[in-house]
mmCIF file of C-alpha atoms in Angstrom:
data_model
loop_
_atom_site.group_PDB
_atom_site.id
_atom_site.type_symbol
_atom_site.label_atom_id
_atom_site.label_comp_id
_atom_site.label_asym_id
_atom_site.label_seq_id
_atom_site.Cartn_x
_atom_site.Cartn_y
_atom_site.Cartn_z
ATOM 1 C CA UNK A 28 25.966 -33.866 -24.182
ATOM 2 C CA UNK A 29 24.041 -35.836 -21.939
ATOM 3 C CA UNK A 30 20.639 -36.869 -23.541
ATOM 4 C CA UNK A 31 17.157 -36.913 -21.393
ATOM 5 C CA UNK A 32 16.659 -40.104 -19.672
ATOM 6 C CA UNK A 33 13.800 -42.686 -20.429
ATOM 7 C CA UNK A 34 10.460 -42.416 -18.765
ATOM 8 C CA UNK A 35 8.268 -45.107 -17.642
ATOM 9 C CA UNK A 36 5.774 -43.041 -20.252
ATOM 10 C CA UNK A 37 8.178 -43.108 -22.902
ATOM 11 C CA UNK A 38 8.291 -47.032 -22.916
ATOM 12 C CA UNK A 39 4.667 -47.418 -22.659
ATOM 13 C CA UNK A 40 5.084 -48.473 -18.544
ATOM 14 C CA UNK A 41 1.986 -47.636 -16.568
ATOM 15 C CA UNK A 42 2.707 -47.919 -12.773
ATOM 16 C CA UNK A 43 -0.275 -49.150 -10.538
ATOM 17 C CA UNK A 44 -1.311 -46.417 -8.110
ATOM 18 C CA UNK A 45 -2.772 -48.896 -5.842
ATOM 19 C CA UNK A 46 -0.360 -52.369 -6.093
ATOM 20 C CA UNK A 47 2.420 -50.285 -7.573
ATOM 21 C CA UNK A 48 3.226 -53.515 -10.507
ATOM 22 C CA UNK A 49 4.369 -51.719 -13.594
ATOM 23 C CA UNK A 50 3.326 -53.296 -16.489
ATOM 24 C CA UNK A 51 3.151 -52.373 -19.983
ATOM 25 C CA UNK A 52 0.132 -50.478 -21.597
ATOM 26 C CA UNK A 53 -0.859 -49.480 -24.829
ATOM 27 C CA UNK A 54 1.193 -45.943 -25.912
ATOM 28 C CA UNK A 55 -1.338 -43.277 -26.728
ATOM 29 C CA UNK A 56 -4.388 -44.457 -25.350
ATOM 30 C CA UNK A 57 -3.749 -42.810 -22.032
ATOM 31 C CA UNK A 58 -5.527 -45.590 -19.985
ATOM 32 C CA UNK A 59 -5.123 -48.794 -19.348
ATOM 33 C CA UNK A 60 -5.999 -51.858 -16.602
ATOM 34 C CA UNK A 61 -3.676 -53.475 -14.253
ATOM 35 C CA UNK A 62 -3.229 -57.074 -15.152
ATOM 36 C CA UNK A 63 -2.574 -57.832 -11.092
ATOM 37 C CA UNK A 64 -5.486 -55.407 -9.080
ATOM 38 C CA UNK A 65 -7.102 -54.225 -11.978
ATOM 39 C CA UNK A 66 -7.413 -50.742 -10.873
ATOM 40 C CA UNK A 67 -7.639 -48.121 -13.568
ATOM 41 C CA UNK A 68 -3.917 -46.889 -15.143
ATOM 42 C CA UNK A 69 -2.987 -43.318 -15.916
ATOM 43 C CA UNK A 70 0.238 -42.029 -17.623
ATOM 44 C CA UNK A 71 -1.003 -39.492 -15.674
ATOM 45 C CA UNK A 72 -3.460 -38.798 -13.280
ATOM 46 C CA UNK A 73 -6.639 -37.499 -14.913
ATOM 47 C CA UNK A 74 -7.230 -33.617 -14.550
ATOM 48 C CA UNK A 75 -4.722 -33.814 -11.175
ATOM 49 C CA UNK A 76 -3.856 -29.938 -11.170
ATOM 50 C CA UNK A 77 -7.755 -28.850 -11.383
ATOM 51 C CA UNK A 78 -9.207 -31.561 -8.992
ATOM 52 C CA UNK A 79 -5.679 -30.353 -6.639
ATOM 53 C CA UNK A 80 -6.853 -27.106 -7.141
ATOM 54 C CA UNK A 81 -10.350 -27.204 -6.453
ATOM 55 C CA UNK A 82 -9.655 -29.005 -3.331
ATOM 56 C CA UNK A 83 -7.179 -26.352 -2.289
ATOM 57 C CA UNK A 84 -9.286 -23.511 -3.104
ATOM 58 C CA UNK A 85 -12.467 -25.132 -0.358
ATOM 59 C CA UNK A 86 -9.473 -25.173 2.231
ATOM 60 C CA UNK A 87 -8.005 -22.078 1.864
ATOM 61 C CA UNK A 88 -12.248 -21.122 2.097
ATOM 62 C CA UNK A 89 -12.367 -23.329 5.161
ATOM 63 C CA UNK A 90 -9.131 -21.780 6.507
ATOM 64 C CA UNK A 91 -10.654 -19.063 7.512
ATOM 65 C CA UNK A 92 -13.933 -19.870 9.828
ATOM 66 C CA UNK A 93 -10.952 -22.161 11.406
ATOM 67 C CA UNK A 94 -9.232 -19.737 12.506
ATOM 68 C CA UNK A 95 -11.970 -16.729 13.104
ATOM 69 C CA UNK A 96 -14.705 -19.087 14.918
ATOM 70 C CA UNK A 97 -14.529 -20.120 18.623
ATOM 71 C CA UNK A 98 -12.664 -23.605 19.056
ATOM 72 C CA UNK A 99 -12.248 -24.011 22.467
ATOM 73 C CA UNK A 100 -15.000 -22.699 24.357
ATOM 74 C CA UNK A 101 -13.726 -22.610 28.250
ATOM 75 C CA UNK A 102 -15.301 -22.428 31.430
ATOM 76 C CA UNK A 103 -13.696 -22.037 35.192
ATOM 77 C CA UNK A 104 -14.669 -20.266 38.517
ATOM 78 C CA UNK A 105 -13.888 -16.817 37.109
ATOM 79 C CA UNK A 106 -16.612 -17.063 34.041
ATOM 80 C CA UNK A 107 -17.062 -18.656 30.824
ATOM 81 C CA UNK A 108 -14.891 -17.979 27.529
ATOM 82 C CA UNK A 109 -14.783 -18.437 23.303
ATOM 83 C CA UNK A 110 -11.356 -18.999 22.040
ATOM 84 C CA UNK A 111 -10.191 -18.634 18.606
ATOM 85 C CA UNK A 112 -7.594 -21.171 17.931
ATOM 86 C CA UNK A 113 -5.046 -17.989 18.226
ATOM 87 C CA UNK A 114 -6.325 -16.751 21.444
ATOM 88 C CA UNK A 115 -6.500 -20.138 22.495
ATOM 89 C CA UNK A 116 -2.629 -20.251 22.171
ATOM 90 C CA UNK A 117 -2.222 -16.399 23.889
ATOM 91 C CA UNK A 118 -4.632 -17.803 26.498
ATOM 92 C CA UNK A 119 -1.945 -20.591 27.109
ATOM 93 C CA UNK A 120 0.665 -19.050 27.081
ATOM 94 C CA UNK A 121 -0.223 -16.233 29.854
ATOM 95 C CA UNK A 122 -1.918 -19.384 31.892
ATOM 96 C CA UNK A 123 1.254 -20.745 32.290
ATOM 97 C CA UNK A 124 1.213 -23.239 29.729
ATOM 98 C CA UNK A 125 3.609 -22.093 27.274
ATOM 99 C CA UNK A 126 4.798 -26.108 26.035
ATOM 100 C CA UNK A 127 1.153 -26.473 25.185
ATOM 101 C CA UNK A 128 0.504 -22.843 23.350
ATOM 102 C CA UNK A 129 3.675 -24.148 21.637
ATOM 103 C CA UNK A 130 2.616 -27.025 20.082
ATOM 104 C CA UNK A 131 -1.494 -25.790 19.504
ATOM 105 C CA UNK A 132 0.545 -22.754 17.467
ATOM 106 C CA UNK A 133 2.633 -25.398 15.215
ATOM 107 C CA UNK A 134 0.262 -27.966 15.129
ATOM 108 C CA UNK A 135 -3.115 -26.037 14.712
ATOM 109 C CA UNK A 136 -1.944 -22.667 12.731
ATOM 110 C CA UNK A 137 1.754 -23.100 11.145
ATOM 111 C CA UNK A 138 1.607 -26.390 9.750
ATOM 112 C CA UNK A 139 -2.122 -26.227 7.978
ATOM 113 C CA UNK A 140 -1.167 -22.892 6.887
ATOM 114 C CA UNK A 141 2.960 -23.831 5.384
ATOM 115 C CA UNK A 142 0.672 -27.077 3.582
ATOM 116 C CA UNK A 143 -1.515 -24.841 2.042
ATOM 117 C CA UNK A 144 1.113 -22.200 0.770
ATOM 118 C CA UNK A 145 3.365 -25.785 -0.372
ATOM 119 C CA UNK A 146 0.524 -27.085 -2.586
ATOM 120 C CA UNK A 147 0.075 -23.589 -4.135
ATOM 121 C CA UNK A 148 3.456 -23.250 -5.044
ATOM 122 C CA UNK A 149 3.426 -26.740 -6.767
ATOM 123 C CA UNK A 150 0.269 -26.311 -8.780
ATOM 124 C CA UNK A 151 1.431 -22.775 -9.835
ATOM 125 C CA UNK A 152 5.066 -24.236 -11.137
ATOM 126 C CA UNK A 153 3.402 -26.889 -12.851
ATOM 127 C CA UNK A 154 0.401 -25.301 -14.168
ATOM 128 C CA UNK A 155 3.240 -22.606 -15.948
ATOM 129 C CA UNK A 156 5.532 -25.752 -16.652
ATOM 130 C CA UNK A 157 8.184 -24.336 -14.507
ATOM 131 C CA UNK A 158 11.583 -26.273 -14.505
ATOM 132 C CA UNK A 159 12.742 -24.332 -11.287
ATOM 133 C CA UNK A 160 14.350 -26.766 -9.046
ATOM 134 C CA UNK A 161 12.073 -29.915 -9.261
ATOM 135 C CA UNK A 162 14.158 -32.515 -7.188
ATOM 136 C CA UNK A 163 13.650 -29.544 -4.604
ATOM 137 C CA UNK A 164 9.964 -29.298 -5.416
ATOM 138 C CA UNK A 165 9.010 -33.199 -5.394
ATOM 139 C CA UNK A 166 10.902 -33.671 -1.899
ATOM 140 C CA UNK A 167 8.212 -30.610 -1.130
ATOM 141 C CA UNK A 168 5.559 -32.511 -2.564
ATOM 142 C CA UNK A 169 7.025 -35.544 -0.213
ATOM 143 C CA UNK A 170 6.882 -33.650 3.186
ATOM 144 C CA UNK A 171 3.475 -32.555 2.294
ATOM 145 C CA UNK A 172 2.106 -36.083 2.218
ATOM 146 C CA UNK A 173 4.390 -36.798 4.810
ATOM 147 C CA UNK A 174 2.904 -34.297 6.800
ATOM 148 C CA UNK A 175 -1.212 -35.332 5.540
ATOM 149 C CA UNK A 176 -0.425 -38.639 7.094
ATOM 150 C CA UNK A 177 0.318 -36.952 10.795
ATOM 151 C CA UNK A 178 -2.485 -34.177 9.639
ATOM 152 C CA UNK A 179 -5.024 -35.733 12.472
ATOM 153 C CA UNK A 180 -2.452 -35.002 15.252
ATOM 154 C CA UNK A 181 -4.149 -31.319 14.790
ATOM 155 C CA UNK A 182 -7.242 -32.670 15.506
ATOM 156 C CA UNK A 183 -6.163 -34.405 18.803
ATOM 157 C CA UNK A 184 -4.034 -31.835 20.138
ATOM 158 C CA UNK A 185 -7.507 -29.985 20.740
ATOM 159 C CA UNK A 186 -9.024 -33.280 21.741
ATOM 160 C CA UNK A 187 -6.309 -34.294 24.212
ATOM 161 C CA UNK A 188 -5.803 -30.793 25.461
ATOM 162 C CA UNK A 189 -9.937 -30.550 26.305
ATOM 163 C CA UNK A 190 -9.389 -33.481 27.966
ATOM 164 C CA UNK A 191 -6.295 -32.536 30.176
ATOM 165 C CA UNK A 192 -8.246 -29.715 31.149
ATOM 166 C CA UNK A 193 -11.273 -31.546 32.075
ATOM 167 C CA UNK A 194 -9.390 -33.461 34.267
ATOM 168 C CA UNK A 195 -8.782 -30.602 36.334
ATOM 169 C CA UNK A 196 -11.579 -29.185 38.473
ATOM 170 C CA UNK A 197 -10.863 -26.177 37.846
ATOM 171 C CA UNK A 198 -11.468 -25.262 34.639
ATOM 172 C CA UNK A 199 -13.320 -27.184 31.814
ATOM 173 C CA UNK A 200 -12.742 -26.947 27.617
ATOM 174 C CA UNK A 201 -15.224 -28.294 25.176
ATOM 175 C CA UNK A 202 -14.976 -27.864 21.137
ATOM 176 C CA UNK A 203 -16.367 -24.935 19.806
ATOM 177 C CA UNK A 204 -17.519 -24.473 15.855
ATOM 178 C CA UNK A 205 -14.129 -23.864 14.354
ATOM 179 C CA UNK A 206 -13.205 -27.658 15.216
ATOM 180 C CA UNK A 207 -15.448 -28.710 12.218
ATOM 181 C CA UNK A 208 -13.898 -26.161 9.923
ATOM 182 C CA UNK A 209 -10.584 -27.163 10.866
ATOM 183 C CA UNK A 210 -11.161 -30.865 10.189
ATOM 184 C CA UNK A 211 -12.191 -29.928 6.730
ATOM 185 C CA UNK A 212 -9.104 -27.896 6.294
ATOM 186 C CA UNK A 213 -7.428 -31.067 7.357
ATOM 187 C CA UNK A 214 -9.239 -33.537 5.061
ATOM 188 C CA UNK A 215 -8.785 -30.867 1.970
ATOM 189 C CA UNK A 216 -5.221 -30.689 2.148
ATOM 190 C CA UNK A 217 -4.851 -34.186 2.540
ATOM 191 C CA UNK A 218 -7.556 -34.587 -0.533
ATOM 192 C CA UNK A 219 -5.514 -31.836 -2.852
ATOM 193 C CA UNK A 220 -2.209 -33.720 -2.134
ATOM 194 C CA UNK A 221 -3.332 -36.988 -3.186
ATOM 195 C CA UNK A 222 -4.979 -35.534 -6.412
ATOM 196 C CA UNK A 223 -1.649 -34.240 -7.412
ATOM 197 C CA UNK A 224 0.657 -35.952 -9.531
ATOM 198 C CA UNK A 225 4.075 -35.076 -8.981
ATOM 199 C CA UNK A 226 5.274 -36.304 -11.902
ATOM 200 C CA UNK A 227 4.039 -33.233 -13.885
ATOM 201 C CA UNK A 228 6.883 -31.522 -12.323
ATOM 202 C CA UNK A 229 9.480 -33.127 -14.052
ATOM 203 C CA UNK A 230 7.419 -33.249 -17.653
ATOM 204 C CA UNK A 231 8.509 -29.441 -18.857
ATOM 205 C CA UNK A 232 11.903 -30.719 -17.700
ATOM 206 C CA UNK A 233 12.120 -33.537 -19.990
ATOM 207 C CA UNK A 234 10.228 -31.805 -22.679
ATOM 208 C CA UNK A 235 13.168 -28.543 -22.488
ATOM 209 C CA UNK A 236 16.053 -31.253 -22.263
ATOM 210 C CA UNK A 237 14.734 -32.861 -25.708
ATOM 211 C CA UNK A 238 14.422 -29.378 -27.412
ATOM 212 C CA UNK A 239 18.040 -28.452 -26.069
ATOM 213 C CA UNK A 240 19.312 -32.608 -27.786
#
């Protein structure tokens, strides 16, 4: 029968969030200082799936001024126009411009939104103490950060796509309300996957494997 392997927790290890030296705390306190940065120590970070939450609750509420609010509000020789960040894309992709609807779609509607429905289904596995596939769910957790990190290219696909258009003398694009809404949307997400600690998955795992010993 093969028994539940150590934990850094289980030997009293703290690791450093922010100079990553694990060193040894005192068991049961909970909290401790790094002896190299001295940045606070956490078995666990402190109240991760309600600060997570919280966070991800202001950017599902932000989500949606993003994406009902003019972002792109466009002017040319046939008349001004207010574009949602979906009839933005529609807009491109009867101009002509299907490559760029493409990537505003992915960039500015699909990704935000798959980030959003990833950190839900975390914080609802761990907040039941699921043990449903958690190798699968932590390389979930690992895209999502990957993905934070690259979160800005949303930002700049409206900013460099204004600017290819002002370039042009035929038609001009300037940011409309929705780009603020978005940005928070951005900065949440990034926020609520920070706050998380994806070690909680595996907890209820170790917890049924020592009932099951």
């Amino acid at each position: 029968m093969t028994r539940a392997p150590l934990t850094a927790q289980d030997c009293g290890l703290f690791s450093c969030h922010v100079c990553g030296l694990l060193s040894k705390g005192v068991k049961g306190s909970g909290e401790s200082r790094c002896p190299r940065c001295s940045a606070p120590l956490h078995f666990r970070k402190p109240n991760s799936v309600s600060r997570s939450l919280a966070l991800l609750i202001a950017a599902y509420i932000m989500y949606i001024p993003a994406n009902l609010l003019p972002i792109m509000k466009t002017g040319s020789m046939f008349g001004a126009q207010d574009d949602t960040i979906m009839s933005g894309v529609v807009y491109l992709w009867h101009s002509g411009s299907w490559d760029l609807a493409l990537v505003v779609f992915i960039a500015s509607i699909l990704v935000p939104l798959l980030k959003l429905i990833a950190l839900t289904l975390l914080l609802v596995s761990v907040h039941f103490r699921s043990t449903w596939l958690p190798l699968q769910r932590t390389k979930l957790y690992r895209i999502v950060e990957l993905i934070g990190r690259w979160s800005m290219l949303d930002i700049y696909v409206v900013t460099i796509l204004a600017a290819l258009v002002q370039v042009g003398s035929l038609a001009t694009i300037t940011a409309g309300p929705a780009a603020l809404a978005f940005g928070a949307v951005v900065v949440l997400t990034m926020f609520a996957a920070m706050a998380f600690d994806p070690r909680l998955i595996w907890d209820p795992l170790k917890k049924a494997r020592t009932e099951h010993d």
